[in-house]
Short mmCIF file of C-alpha atoms in Angstrom, two decimals:
data_model
loop_
_atom_site.label_atom_id
_atom_site.label_comp_id
_atom_site.label_asym_id
_atom_site.label_seq_id
_atom_site.Cartn_x
_atom_site.Cartn_y
_atom_site.Cartn_z
CA MET A 222 32.91 -22.19 103.58
CA GLU A 223 31.45 -25.78 102.41
CA LYS A 224 33.68 -25.81 99.56
CA GLN A 225 37.13 -25.40 101.13
CA ASN A 226 36.22 -28.65 103.37
CA ASN A 227 35.29 -30.23 100.43
CA SER A 228 37.24 -33.27 98.95
CA TYR A 229 36.07 -32.52 95.71
CA ARG A 230 37.99 -29.32 95.32
CA TRP A 231 40.76 -31.76 94.64
CA ILE A 232 39.22 -32.75 91.64
CA VAL A 233 38.43 -29.11 90.66
CA PHE A 234 41.82 -28.08 91.37
CA SER A 235 43.14 -30.72 89.15
CA SER A 236 40.75 -30.30 86.29
CA VAL A 237 41.78 -26.49 86.03
CA LEU A 238 45.68 -27.60 86.15
CA LEU A 239 45.39 -29.80 83.34
CA ALA A 240 43.52 -27.21 81.26
CA TYR A 241 46.11 -24.14 82.44
CA PHE A 242 49.14 -26.33 81.25
CA LEU A 243 48.23 -27.28 77.61
CA ILE A 244 46.93 -23.46 77.40
CA VAL A 245 50.69 -22.26 78.51
CA SER A 246 52.23 -24.66 76.03
CA GLN A 247 50.06 -23.15 72.97
CA ARG A 248 51.67 -19.61 74.02
CA THR A 249 55.08 -20.38 72.55
CA ALA A 250 54.45 -23.22 70.02
CA PRO A 251 53.81 -21.54 66.88
CA GLY A 252 57.50 -20.08 67.83
CA LEU A 253 58.33 -23.89 66.72
CA ILE A 254 57.18 -23.97 62.91
CA THR A 255 57.79 -19.90 61.74
CA ASP A 256 59.67 -20.93 59.04
CA GLN A 257 57.80 -23.83 57.72
CA VAL A 258 54.51 -21.13 57.86
CA MET A 259 56.94 -18.66 56.12
CA LYS A 260 57.34 -21.03 53.50
CA ASP A 261 53.72 -22.77 52.90
CA PHE A 262 52.40 -19.33 52.76
CA GLN A 263 54.54 -17.43 51.37
CA ILE A 264 54.94 -14.53 53.68
CA SER A 265 57.58 -12.02 55.30
CA ALA A 266 58.88 -12.07 58.25
CA ALA A 267 57.21 -9.09 59.59
CA VAL A 268 53.39 -10.72 58.77
CA VAL A 269 54.80 -13.92 60.80
CA GLY A 270 55.75 -10.85 63.56
CA LEU A 271 52.12 -9.39 63.47
CA ILE A 272 50.32 -13.01 63.34
CA THR A 273 52.27 -13.92 66.73
CA SER A 274 51.73 -9.91 68.09
CA ILE A 275 48.16 -10.15 67.95
CA GLN A 276 47.57 -13.24 70.11
CA PHE A 277 49.70 -11.11 72.99
CA VAL A 278 47.72 -7.90 72.42
CA ALA A 279 44.59 -9.57 72.83
CA TYR A 280 45.82 -11.31 76.22
CA SER A 281 47.18 -7.76 77.64
CA GLY A 282 44.01 -6.02 76.61
CA LEU A 283 41.66 -8.65 77.97
CA GLN A 284 42.78 -8.95 81.55
CA ILE A 285 41.30 -6.07 83.11
CA PRO A 286 37.18 -6.39 81.66
CA VAL A 287 37.86 -10.46 82.17
CA GLY A 288 38.56 -9.76 86.20
CA LEU A 289 35.82 -7.14 85.82
CA LEU A 290 33.67 -9.70 84.13
CA SER A 291 34.76 -12.63 86.71
CA ASP A 292 34.21 -11.03 89.73
CA ARG A 293 29.96 -10.22 88.70
CA PHE A 294 29.39 -13.13 87.14
CA GLY A 295 31.74 -16.24 88.62
CA PRO A 296 34.93 -17.68 86.91
CA ASN A 297 33.68 -21.03 85.72
CA ARG A 298 32.39 -20.24 82.76
CA PHE A 299 34.86 -17.68 81.68
CA LEU A 300 37.37 -20.12 81.93
CA ILE A 301 35.28 -23.09 79.89
CA ILE A 302 34.62 -21.04 77.16
CA GLY A 303 38.24 -19.59 77.37
CA THR A 304 39.41 -23.10 76.83
CA LEU A 305 36.91 -24.01 74.03
CA LEU A 306 38.13 -20.60 72.46
CA ASN A 307 41.58 -21.99 72.78
CA GLY A 308 40.87 -25.31 71.47
CA ILE A 309 38.76 -23.87 68.62
CA GLY A 310 41.75 -21.17 67.32
CA THR A 311 44.31 -24.04 67.80
CA ILE A 312 42.03 -25.95 65.10
CA LEU A 313 41.66 -23.17 63.05
CA TYR A 314 45.71 -22.31 62.59
CA SER A 315 45.81 -26.25 61.52
CA LEU A 316 43.74 -25.84 59.15
CA ALA A 317 44.19 -22.74 57.76
CA THR A 318 45.31 -22.40 54.08
CA HIS A 319 45.07 -18.52 54.00
CA GLU A 320 47.30 -15.54 56.37
CA SER A 321 44.08 -14.50 57.44
CA ILE A 322 43.20 -17.57 58.60
CA LEU A 323 46.40 -17.93 60.87
CA LEU A 324 45.78 -14.50 61.80
CA PHE A 325 41.69 -14.78 63.08
CA SER A 326 43.02 -18.03 64.88
CA ARG A 327 45.88 -16.85 66.69
CA LEU A 328 43.55 -13.58 67.90
CA LEU A 329 40.99 -16.81 68.92
CA VAL A 330 43.58 -18.39 70.98
CA GLY A 331 44.70 -14.77 72.55
CA VAL A 332 40.95 -14.29 73.80
CA GLY A 333 41.10 -17.36 75.22
CA ASP A 334 43.81 -16.99 76.88
CA ALA A 335 43.19 -13.94 78.13
CA THR A 336 40.17 -15.48 80.56
CA ILE A 337 42.57 -18.36 82.05
CA TRP A 338 44.94 -16.80 84.74
CA VAL A 339 43.07 -14.53 86.37
CA ASN A 340 39.98 -17.15 86.33
CA VAL A 341 42.07 -19.70 87.34
CA VAL A 342 42.99 -17.46 90.84
CA LEU A 343 39.63 -16.58 91.35
CA ILE A 344 38.83 -20.65 91.34
CA LEU A 345 41.58 -21.77 93.57
CA ASN A 346 40.71 -18.58 95.89
CA GLN A 347 36.81 -20.33 96.05
CA TRP A 348 37.53 -23.88 96.58
CA PHE A 349 40.86 -23.70 98.56
CA LYS A 350 41.99 -21.79 102.20
CA GLY A 351 44.38 -19.32 102.73
CA GLY A 352 47.58 -21.78 103.41
CA GLU A 353 46.33 -24.51 100.95
CA PHE A 354 46.00 -21.21 98.25
CA THR A 355 49.34 -20.08 98.59
CA ARG A 356 51.05 -23.52 98.32
CA LEU A 357 48.75 -24.81 95.61
CA LEU A 358 49.62 -20.91 93.56
CA GLY A 359 52.89 -22.49 93.34
CA LEU A 360 51.84 -25.63 91.89
CA ALA A 361 50.01 -23.54 89.18
CA GLY A 362 53.08 -22.17 88.32
CA VAL A 363 54.99 -25.49 87.90
CA ALA A 364 51.97 -26.45 85.44
CA GLY A 365 52.58 -23.28 83.19
CA SER A 366 56.50 -24.16 83.26
CA LEU A 367 55.50 -27.80 82.20
CA GLY A 368 53.61 -26.26 79.89
CA SER A 369 56.18 -24.31 78.34
CA LEU A 370 58.97 -26.80 78.36
CA LEU A 371 56.22 -29.12 76.80
CA ALA A 372 56.34 -26.31 73.62
CA THR A 373 60.08 -27.36 73.12
CA VAL A 374 61.41 -30.45 72.75
CA PRO A 375 58.88 -32.50 72.98
CA PHE A 376 56.31 -30.45 71.09
CA SER A 377 59.68 -29.93 68.31
CA SER A 378 60.13 -33.98 67.81
CA LEU A 379 56.13 -34.40 67.25
CA ILE A 380 56.20 -32.00 64.57
CA THR A 381 59.24 -33.84 63.12
CA LEU A 382 57.60 -37.25 63.27
CA ALA A 383 53.82 -35.90 62.12
CA GLY A 384 53.93 -32.52 60.51
CA TRP A 385 53.11 -29.41 62.24
CA ARG A 386 49.35 -29.53 60.79
CA PRO A 387 48.15 -33.31 62.74
CA VAL A 388 50.29 -32.05 65.79
CA PHE A 389 48.11 -28.54 66.32
CA LEU A 390 44.88 -30.22 65.36
CA SER A 391 45.19 -32.82 67.89
CA THR A 392 46.08 -30.54 70.65
CA GLY A 393 42.87 -28.33 69.65
CA ILE A 394 40.72 -31.34 69.85
CA VAL A 395 42.22 -32.22 73.20
CA LEU A 396 41.88 -28.39 74.60
CA CYS A 397 38.04 -29.08 72.86
CA PHE A 398 37.35 -32.11 75.45
CA ILE A 399 39.34 -30.15 77.85
CA SER A 400 36.47 -27.48 78.17
CA GLY A 401 33.54 -30.32 77.93
CA LEU A 402 35.64 -31.43 81.05
CA LEU A 403 35.77 -28.38 82.58
CA TYR A 404 32.05 -27.97 82.05
CA PHE A 405 31.18 -31.30 83.82
CA VAL A 406 33.47 -30.63 87.09
CA LEU A 407 32.89 -26.72 87.51
CA GLU A 408 29.37 -26.56 87.06
CA LYS A 409 27.56 -30.00 86.42
CA LYS A 410 29.01 -31.80 89.29
CA ALA A 411 29.92 -29.29 91.66
CA LYS A 412 26.62 -27.95 92.69
CA GLN A 413 25.88 -31.45 94.75
CA ASN A 414 29.95 -30.70 95.79
CA GLY A 415 29.92 -27.49 97.57
CA LYS A 416 28.37 -24.93 95.05
CA LYS A 417 24.86 -25.05 96.73
CA ASP A 418 26.13 -22.89 99.58
CA LEU A 419 26.51 -20.05 97.23
CA THR A 420 23.76 -20.84 95.08
CA ALA A 421 20.96 -18.50 96.83
CA LEU A 422 23.13 -16.26 97.10
CA VAL A 423 24.17 -15.90 93.48
CA ARG A 424 20.87 -16.16 92.20
CA GLN A 425 19.27 -12.86 95.11
CA PRO A 426 19.49 -9.43 93.20
CA GLN A 427 22.83 -7.79 93.22
CA LYS A 428 23.64 -4.20 92.94
CA HIS A 429 26.30 -3.67 91.19
CA GLU A 430 29.21 -0.58 91.44
CA LYS A 431 29.50 0.53 88.11
CA THR A 432 32.80 -0.03 85.89
CA SER A 433 34.69 3.14 85.86
CA THR A 434 33.89 3.52 89.84
CA ILE A 435 35.62 0.08 90.27
CA LEU A 436 38.48 0.78 87.88
CA LYS A 437 39.22 3.89 89.87
CA ARG A 438 39.24 2.59 92.90
CA VAL A 439 41.70 -0.14 90.90
CA LEU A 440 44.15 2.46 89.71
CA SER A 441 44.14 5.10 92.61
CA SER A 442 45.62 1.86 94.90
CA ARG A 443 49.21 2.03 95.35
CA GLN A 444 48.76 -1.63 97.13
CA ALA A 445 47.34 -2.63 93.62
CA TRP A 446 50.07 -0.40 91.60
CA ALA A 447 52.32 -2.50 93.92
CA THR A 448 51.22 -5.87 92.78
CA PHE A 449 51.72 -4.50 89.41
CA PHE A 450 55.16 -3.82 89.31
CA CYS A 451 56.56 -6.43 91.45
CA HIS A 452 54.81 -8.75 88.11
CA PHE A 453 56.33 -5.99 85.92
CA GLY A 454 59.95 -6.79 87.22
CA VAL A 455 59.49 -10.95 88.54
CA VAL A 456 58.03 -11.96 85.60
CA GLY A 457 57.91 -9.63 82.68
CA THR A 458 61.95 -9.98 82.32
CA TYR A 459 62.43 -13.51 82.80
CA VAL A 460 59.61 -13.85 79.94
CA GLY A 461 60.81 -10.98 77.69
CA PHE A 462 64.33 -11.93 77.79
CA ILE A 463 64.11 -16.38 77.68
CA GLY A 464 61.58 -16.01 74.71
CA SER A 465 63.29 -13.19 72.19
CA TRP A 466 67.54 -11.91 73.21
CA GLY A 467 68.69 -15.06 75.65
CA VAL A 468 69.83 -17.62 73.18
CA PRO A 469 71.33 -14.83 70.66
CA TYR A 470 72.95 -13.73 73.80
CA GLY A 471 74.71 -16.48 74.29
CA MET A 472 75.63 -16.96 70.81
CA ASN A 473 77.56 -13.58 70.81
CA VAL A 474 78.27 -12.79 74.38
CA LEU A 475 79.15 -16.16 75.56
CA GLU A 476 80.26 -17.77 71.76
CA VAL A 477 78.46 -20.96 72.24
CA SER A 478 76.80 -23.04 69.83
CA ARG A 479 72.67 -22.46 68.86
CA SER A 480 72.42 -25.72 71.04
CA ALA A 481 74.55 -24.90 73.79
CA ALA A 482 72.67 -21.38 73.89
CA SER A 483 69.56 -22.79 74.27
CA GLN A 484 70.17 -25.23 76.97
CA LEU A 485 71.59 -22.38 78.58
CA MET A 486 67.86 -21.23 78.63
CA MET A 487 66.73 -24.38 79.78
CA TYR A 488 68.45 -23.89 82.82
CA GLY A 489 66.23 -21.14 83.46
CA LEU A 490 62.76 -23.00 82.77
CA ILE A 491 64.72 -25.57 85.16
CA GLY A 492 64.80 -23.42 88.08
CA ALA A 493 61.12 -21.50 87.21
CA ILE A 494 60.08 -25.31 88.00
CA ALA A 495 62.25 -25.32 91.29
CA GLY A 496 61.12 -22.30 92.21
CA SER A 497 57.37 -22.24 91.67
CA LEU A 498 57.60 -25.80 94.07
CA LEU A 499 59.72 -24.34 96.83
CA ILE A 500 59.04 -21.08 96.54
CA SER A 501 55.48 -21.50 98.03
CA GLN A 502 56.32 -24.22 100.55
CA PHE A 503 58.48 -22.03 101.90
CA THR A 504 56.44 -18.85 101.63
CA SER A 505 53.62 -20.72 103.54
CA ARG A 506 56.04 -22.02 106.19
CA LEU A 507 57.35 -18.68 106.83
CA GLY A 508 53.95 -16.64 106.62
CA SER A 509 54.86 -13.68 105.55
CA VAL A 510 54.62 -13.34 101.63
CA LYS A 511 56.45 -10.14 101.56
CA ARG A 512 59.21 -11.26 103.17
CA SER A 513 59.44 -14.06 100.82
CA TYR A 514 58.73 -11.84 97.51
CA LEU A 515 61.27 -9.47 98.39
CA ALA A 516 64.30 -12.21 99.08
CA ILE A 517 63.44 -13.56 95.56
CA GLN A 518 63.57 -9.42 94.17
CA ILE A 519 66.63 -8.84 95.71
CA MET A 520 68.11 -11.87 94.38
CA ILE A 521 66.83 -11.66 90.87
CA PHE A 522 68.33 -7.85 90.64
CA LEU A 523 71.44 -8.90 91.27
CA SER A 524 71.31 -11.75 89.14
CA TRP A 525 70.75 -8.56 86.44
CA VAL A 526 73.54 -6.49 88.16
CA THR A 527 75.85 -9.80 87.41
CA LEU A 528 75.22 -10.25 84.25
CA PHE A 529 75.61 -6.16 83.53
CA VAL A 530 78.86 -5.81 85.28
CA ILE A 531 80.46 -9.16 83.72
CA GLU A 532 80.17 -8.12 80.30
CA LYS A 533 81.49 -11.74 79.45
CA PRO A 534 80.77 -14.01 81.91
CA PRO A 535 82.08 -17.83 82.04
CA PHE A 536 79.25 -20.36 80.89
CA MET A 537 79.06 -22.09 83.83
CA LEU A 538 78.63 -18.58 86.54
CA ALA A 539 75.87 -17.60 83.34
CA ILE A 540 74.31 -21.06 83.46
CA PHE A 541 73.67 -20.06 88.03
CA LEU A 542 72.66 -16.96 86.66
CA LEU A 543 69.75 -18.11 84.98
CA PHE A 544 68.98 -20.44 87.32
CA LEU A 545 67.90 -17.66 90.00
CA ILE A 546 66.26 -15.92 87.34
CA GLY A 547 64.16 -18.48 86.63
CA PHE A 548 63.76 -19.74 90.24
CA GLY A 549 62.46 -16.09 90.85
CA HIS A 550 60.36 -16.32 87.94
CA GLY A 551 59.03 -19.08 89.48
CA GLY A 552 57.85 -17.03 92.99
CA GLY A 553 55.56 -14.76 90.38
CA PRO A 554 52.43 -16.46 91.87
CA LEU A 555 53.24 -14.39 95.17
CA THR A 556 52.26 -11.68 93.43
CA PHE A 557 48.44 -12.94 93.66
CA ALA A 558 48.77 -14.35 97.26
CA ILE A 559 49.36 -10.65 98.22
CA VAL A 560 46.09 -9.86 96.23
CA ARG A 561 44.24 -12.29 97.71
CA SER A 562 45.03 -11.53 101.05
CA THR A 563 44.66 -8.05 100.81
CA PHE A 564 41.30 -6.77 98.59
CA PRO A 565 37.88 -8.11 99.07
CA GLN A 566 36.77 -10.98 97.08
CA LYS A 567 34.48 -9.45 94.79
CA GLU A 568 37.62 -7.46 93.74
CA VAL A 569 40.55 -9.67 93.21
CA GLY A 570 39.25 -11.14 89.35
CA VAL A 571 40.04 -7.23 88.33
CA VAL A 572 43.34 -6.71 90.81
CA THR A 573 44.49 -9.91 89.37
CA GLY A 574 44.07 -8.84 86.11
CA PHE A 575 45.67 -5.83 86.76
CA ALA A 576 48.80 -7.05 88.06
CA ASN A 577 49.14 -9.50 85.65
CA THR A 578 48.58 -7.12 82.87
CA GLY A 579 51.80 -5.81 84.60
CA GLY A 580 53.89 -8.22 84.00
CA PHE A 581 52.50 -8.74 80.18
CA ILE A 582 53.82 -5.61 79.62
CA SER A 583 57.35 -5.96 80.86
CA ALA A 584 57.57 -9.15 78.70
CA VAL A 585 56.77 -6.91 75.90
CA LEU A 586 58.47 -3.87 76.73
CA LEU A 587 61.92 -5.66 77.10
CA PRO A 588 62.78 -7.08 74.17
CA PHE A 589 61.90 -3.81 72.02
CA PHE A 590 64.39 -2.04 74.21
CA PHE A 591 66.99 -4.37 74.14
CA GLY A 592 66.52 -4.29 70.13
CA GLN A 593 66.78 -0.38 70.12
CA VAL A 594 69.53 -1.22 72.52
CA LEU A 595 71.51 -3.22 70.17
CA ASP A 596 70.69 -1.28 66.85
CA MET A 597 72.14 2.07 68.86
CA PHE A 598 75.73 0.04 68.82
CA GLN A 599 75.44 -2.03 66.01
CA LEU A 600 78.86 -0.42 64.71
CA ALA A 601 80.16 -1.24 67.83
CA PRO A 602 81.59 -4.43 68.66
CA VAL A 603 78.60 -7.03 69.06
CA GLU A 604 79.41 -7.70 73.03
CA VAL A 605 79.04 -4.07 73.82
CA GLY A 606 75.13 -3.61 72.45
CA TYR A 607 74.45 -6.43 74.69
CA HIS A 608 76.36 -5.39 77.73
CA TYR A 609 74.47 -2.24 77.57
CA GLY A 610 70.97 -4.00 76.83
CA LEU A 611 71.03 -5.83 79.83
CA LEU A 612 70.69 -2.49 81.52
CA ILE A 613 66.76 -2.78 81.09
CA PRO A 614 66.03 -5.69 82.75
CA VAL A 615 68.45 -4.58 85.68
CA ILE A 616 65.88 -1.21 85.50
CA PHE A 617 63.30 -3.52 84.97
CA THR A 618 63.84 -5.40 88.26
CA LEU A 619 64.68 -2.69 90.30
CA ILE A 620 60.92 -1.08 89.28
CA GLY A 621 59.82 -4.91 90.85
CA LEU A 622 61.95 -4.50 93.69
CA ILE A 623 60.16 -0.92 94.50
CA GLY A 624 56.97 -2.76 94.37
CA GLY A 625 57.89 -5.01 96.56
CA MET A 626 58.66 -2.57 99.06
CA LEU A 627 55.66 -0.37 98.53
CA ILE A 628 53.59 -3.99 99.52
CA LYS A 629 51.87 -3.98 102.88
CA GLU A 630 50.35 -6.92 104.16
CA GLN A 631 47.25 -7.12 106.00
CA GLN A 632 43.99 -9.41 106.47
CA LYS A 633 41.62 -9.04 103.78
CA SER A 634 39.09 -6.76 104.44
CA THR A 635 35.55 -6.61 103.94
CA LYS A 636 35.52 -2.85 103.35
CA PRO A 637 35.62 -1.26 100.06
CA LEU A 638 38.88 -1.49 98.28
CA ALA A 639 38.93 2.43 98.85
CA LYS A 640 40.48 2.03 101.75
CA SER A 641 43.30 0.23 100.25
CA SER A 642 44.84 3.37 98.62
CA GLU A 643 45.20 4.28 102.05
CA ILE A 644 47.27 1.25 103.38
CA ILE A 645 51.14 1.72 102.76
#
């Protein structure tokens, strides 16, 4: 295909990665100002929790619909609109005068965010060949991890210097600018750089299957469920633990300061960046996504088992294990390499959304179940609750490992997905 041999694809890649980097930073940045928002708006922790959760509810609920729509109408406009919604939502958040505006602004951010990863995968799938695609997914993972890193010390320092409203306002304006950049790169200039070969095809009348038929086919595909379980185990356990109980675990079980516990979580983030860089390169050379992914899943599973078995691990061992768990999380994009190589191009979007939902559901369920376990042992010494709470990520990563074993590698077929339910 002309697109995949055109040097313009690297401009597309850079623009898409810039958008993804900044959008990921806004997933967790509001957590830096929770206390300030409660004070400024005189609202309770429960209301803040609702404002935070609405973003992720929108994200998870829209993954499959966005995949369906992007498969049918193309990914470019959805990525552009999603980035713009993210920017507008962030601007509204910075200008909010009432908690209802805060809630609506985070809803907009969640809707915008829901369009991003699915369409990043689809755009890379259009512009890059198989070997390049796998490696570049890893770089996309690095961009996401760096975005998360931006939402820690750097963003916190800016807020300390300038206040939270100017910082979020500036970020929103930049996101709106990036949306305009994406429109220029993906729509205007791309017509002269590799898009013409597809324009005629797009304009031809096409018969579209019913949405219910596509969904039924996906939900009956064992391969699709395998990718769902893989993402559930590899991504959700890392995000769910680091973002909720990681720091309290360090303080209550390892008996270190809040600062030291935060640094412990930072090693997990460093591991994720290293994993994103190295795993995709290794997998591309190995030539087998499944073997690489299984090795990662085994490593993550054994790391969580070790944290569970050793009730109070030495601090250096905890650093090493959190690094390994983060490193494995860096291999999460391999889920979408499997999707790309297995399913026909017209259904990559919906299966990508389905698999991505698995990681999000895990990230939501883990903190909840972990908290339930802690409540069960609230009369026991604090380390006992955390000990049994670690059974949750052990079980979740075991599910991911089972998903990895269920995967069947094959060349992408042009036949309908109906056959994919028989490939295992």
